[in-house]
Amino acid sequence: MQQFRMTRGHRFSTVPCGFDAVLHYLQDMENNAKTSVLYNATCPVCNFEIQHYARYADANDLPIRFDDLNSDARAQWGLDADTAARRLYVLHEGTLTSGIPAFLVLWAQMPKYRWLAKVVGSPGIKQMACAAYDHVLAPTIYRWHLRRLRKQTASTQD
């Protein structure tokens, strides 16, 4: 049985997935699409960017699958809603990455963006990009997400 590695942020720790159902789903995803992306479609920033990539991938017949974390697909990734909302996740060749490393994997799969993966992935720039994403961008976008959820909850209670 194949072991999937998970990397998170710029810390390249490796842990095997322990849930057979998740493992089976991830293997199916890997067989159906070379690269799979989990993103938050309710986030205007996330949705705008990922829909751009999805249109590009579709127009160029690239084997990239895009899953909204607000759909049933999220549970099959083995991530709870809160964890999934905090960062971008990409599964490629059995490795689940998040944050800037996930963007690097995604960009490397799209010919138009390979140059961006090379630039952002270069020494020094990668560390700065990871720090900016991990400590500024992702937390800010996540706080916006929580604020939208609170507003939705408040409006449904009224």
Short mmCIF file of C-alpha atoms in Angstrom, two decimals:
data_model
loop_
_atom_site.label_atom_id
_atom_site.label_comp_id
_atom_site.label_asym_id
_atom_site.label_seq_id
_atom_site.Cartn_x
_atom_site.Cartn_y
_atom_site.Cartn_z
CA MET A 1 0.00 0.00 0.00
CA GLN A 2 1.35 3.40 -0.97
CA GLN A 3 2.11 5.84 1.82
CA PHE A 4 1.17 9.47 1.23
CA ARG A 5 3.39 12.16 2.60
CA MET A 6 1.98 15.40 3.92
CA THR A 7 3.97 18.57 4.05
CA ARG A 8 2.56 21.67 5.68
CA GLY A 9 3.74 25.19 5.13
CA HIS A 10 7.47 25.50 4.86
CA ARG A 11 8.10 22.76 7.41
CA PHE A 12 8.67 19.64 5.38
CA SER A 13 7.61 17.15 8.00
CA THR A 14 6.37 13.86 6.62
CA VAL A 15 3.56 11.85 8.13
CA PRO A 16 1.71 8.88 6.63
CA CYS A 17 -2.07 9.20 6.35
CA GLY A 18 -3.61 6.71 8.75
CA PHE A 19 -7.19 6.53 7.53
CA ASP A 20 -7.91 3.85 4.92
CA ALA A 21 -10.87 5.79 3.54
CA VAL A 22 -8.79 8.93 3.08
CA LEU A 23 -5.96 6.92 1.59
CA HIS A 24 -8.32 5.21 -0.86
CA TYR A 25 -9.88 8.54 -1.88
CA LEU A 26 -6.49 10.19 -2.32
CA GLN A 27 -5.36 7.27 -4.48
CA ASP A 28 -8.51 7.64 -6.58
CA MET A 29 -7.89 11.38 -6.88
CA GLU A 30 -4.32 10.70 -7.92
CA ASN A 31 -5.48 8.25 -10.58
CA ASN A 32 -8.16 10.60 -11.94
CA ALA A 33 -6.16 13.80 -11.89
CA LYS A 34 -2.42 14.21 -11.68
CA THR A 35 -2.85 17.18 -9.34
CA SER A 36 -5.75 18.01 -7.01
CA VAL A 37 -6.39 21.34 -5.30
CA LEU A 38 -8.52 22.03 -2.20
CA TYR A 39 -9.54 25.66 -1.80
CA ASN A 40 -12.23 27.87 -0.24
CA ALA A 41 -14.70 28.93 -2.94
CA THR A 42 -16.56 31.19 -0.50
CA CYS A 43 -13.45 33.32 -0.05
CA PRO A 44 -13.50 36.03 -2.74
CA VAL A 45 -9.68 36.18 -2.91
CA CYS A 46 -9.21 32.40 -3.01
CA ASN A 47 -12.05 31.84 -5.45
CA PHE A 48 -10.85 34.55 -7.86
CA GLU A 49 -7.34 33.13 -8.02
CA ILE A 50 -8.25 29.45 -8.14
CA GLN A 51 -11.00 29.96 -10.73
CA HIS A 52 -8.38 31.65 -12.92
CA TYR A 53 -6.17 28.56 -12.59
CA ALA A 54 -9.16 26.25 -13.17
CA ARG A 55 -10.10 28.05 -16.39
CA TYR A 56 -6.47 27.89 -17.56
CA ALA A 57 -6.21 24.19 -16.70
CA ASP A 58 -9.49 23.43 -18.45
CA ALA A 59 -8.57 25.44 -21.56
CA ASN A 60 -5.22 23.63 -21.77
CA ASP A 61 -6.59 20.20 -20.89
CA LEU A 62 -4.33 19.91 -17.83
CA PRO A 63 -5.01 17.02 -15.40
CA ILE A 64 -5.76 19.27 -12.41
CA ARG A 65 -8.82 18.80 -10.23
CA PHE A 66 -10.22 21.64 -8.10
CA ASP A 67 -12.30 20.83 -4.99
CA ASP A 68 -14.20 23.39 -2.95
CA LEU A 69 -13.66 22.79 0.77
CA ASN A 70 -17.32 23.72 1.32
CA SER A 71 -18.45 20.67 -0.68
CA ASP A 72 -18.60 16.99 0.22
CA ALA A 73 -15.12 16.60 -1.31
CA ARG A 74 -13.47 18.25 1.72
CA ALA A 75 -14.28 15.39 4.07
CA GLN A 76 -12.64 12.99 1.63
CA TRP A 77 -9.38 14.94 1.90
CA GLY A 78 -9.25 14.03 5.59
CA LEU A 79 -9.24 17.67 6.72
CA ASP A 80 -11.77 19.33 8.99
CA ALA A 81 -13.42 22.52 7.71
CA ASP A 82 -11.39 24.83 9.95
CA THR A 83 -8.03 23.31 8.97
CA ALA A 84 -8.95 23.33 5.29
CA ALA A 85 -9.99 27.00 5.44
CA ARG A 86 -6.63 28.12 6.79
CA ARG A 87 -4.48 27.38 3.70
CA LEU A 88 -4.40 26.12 0.14
CA TYR A 89 -3.84 22.34 -0.16
CA VAL A 90 -2.49 20.51 -3.21
CA LEU A 91 -2.09 16.76 -3.70
CA HIS A 92 0.46 15.78 -6.33
CA GLU A 93 2.05 12.36 -6.82
CA GLY A 94 1.12 11.18 -3.35
CA THR A 95 2.33 14.26 -1.50
CA LEU A 96 -0.09 16.65 0.17
CA THR A 97 1.35 20.16 0.48
CA SER A 98 -0.07 23.39 1.81
CA GLY A 99 0.77 27.06 1.69
CA ILE A 100 3.51 28.33 -0.62
CA PRO A 101 4.83 24.82 -1.34
CA ALA A 102 1.32 23.97 -2.58
CA PHE A 103 1.32 27.00 -4.88
CA LEU A 104 4.74 25.95 -6.17
CA VAL A 105 3.44 22.48 -7.01
CA LEU A 106 0.33 23.92 -8.68
CA TRP A 107 2.26 26.50 -10.71
CA ALA A 108 4.78 23.87 -11.81
CA GLN A 109 1.93 21.88 -13.39
CA MET A 110 0.85 24.83 -15.57
CA PRO A 111 3.23 25.81 -18.40
CA LYS A 112 2.21 29.48 -18.19
CA TYR A 113 3.19 29.63 -14.49
CA ARG A 114 6.29 27.45 -14.34
CA TRP A 115 8.47 30.55 -14.40
CA LEU A 116 6.64 31.80 -11.30
CA ALA A 117 7.25 28.49 -9.51
CA LYS A 118 10.95 28.76 -10.34
CA VAL A 119 11.23 32.36 -9.14
CA VAL A 120 9.20 31.96 -5.93
CA GLY A 121 10.85 28.58 -5.26
CA SER A 122 14.37 29.96 -5.48
CA PRO A 123 16.46 30.16 -2.28
CA GLY A 124 15.77 33.24 -0.25
CA ILE A 125 12.60 34.17 -2.11
CA LYS A 126 10.92 30.93 -1.06
CA GLN A 127 11.68 31.56 2.62
CA MET A 128 10.35 35.12 2.38
CA ALA A 129 7.24 33.97 0.50
CA CYS A 130 6.58 31.23 3.07
CA ALA A 131 6.97 33.69 5.94
CA ALA A 132 4.65 36.22 4.28
CA TYR A 133 2.04 33.56 3.49
CA ASP A 134 2.26 31.79 6.86
CA HIS A 135 2.34 34.87 9.07
CA VAL A 136 0.48 37.56 7.11
CA LEU A 137 -1.55 36.46 4.07
CA ALA A 138 -3.06 33.16 5.21
CA PRO A 139 -3.97 34.43 8.72
CA THR A 140 -5.55 37.59 7.26
CA ILE A 141 -7.58 35.67 4.69
CA TYR A 142 -8.59 33.16 7.39
CA ARG A 143 -9.79 36.00 9.69
CA TRP A 144 -11.90 37.34 6.78
CA HIS A 145 -13.32 33.83 6.40
CA LEU A 146 -14.26 33.71 10.10
CA ARG A 147 -15.83 37.18 9.87
CA ARG A 148 -17.94 36.07 6.86
CA LEU A 149 -19.04 32.98 8.80
CA ARG A 150 -20.04 35.10 11.82
CA LYS A 151 -22.04 37.45 9.58
CA GLN A 152 -23.79 34.52 7.90
CA THR A 153 -24.61 33.01 11.29
CA ALA A 154 -25.91 36.35 12.62
CA SER A 155 -28.06 36.95 9.52
CA THR A 156 -29.64 33.48 9.74
CA GLN A 157 -30.43 33.98 13.43
CA ASP A 158 -32.25 37.27 12.77
#
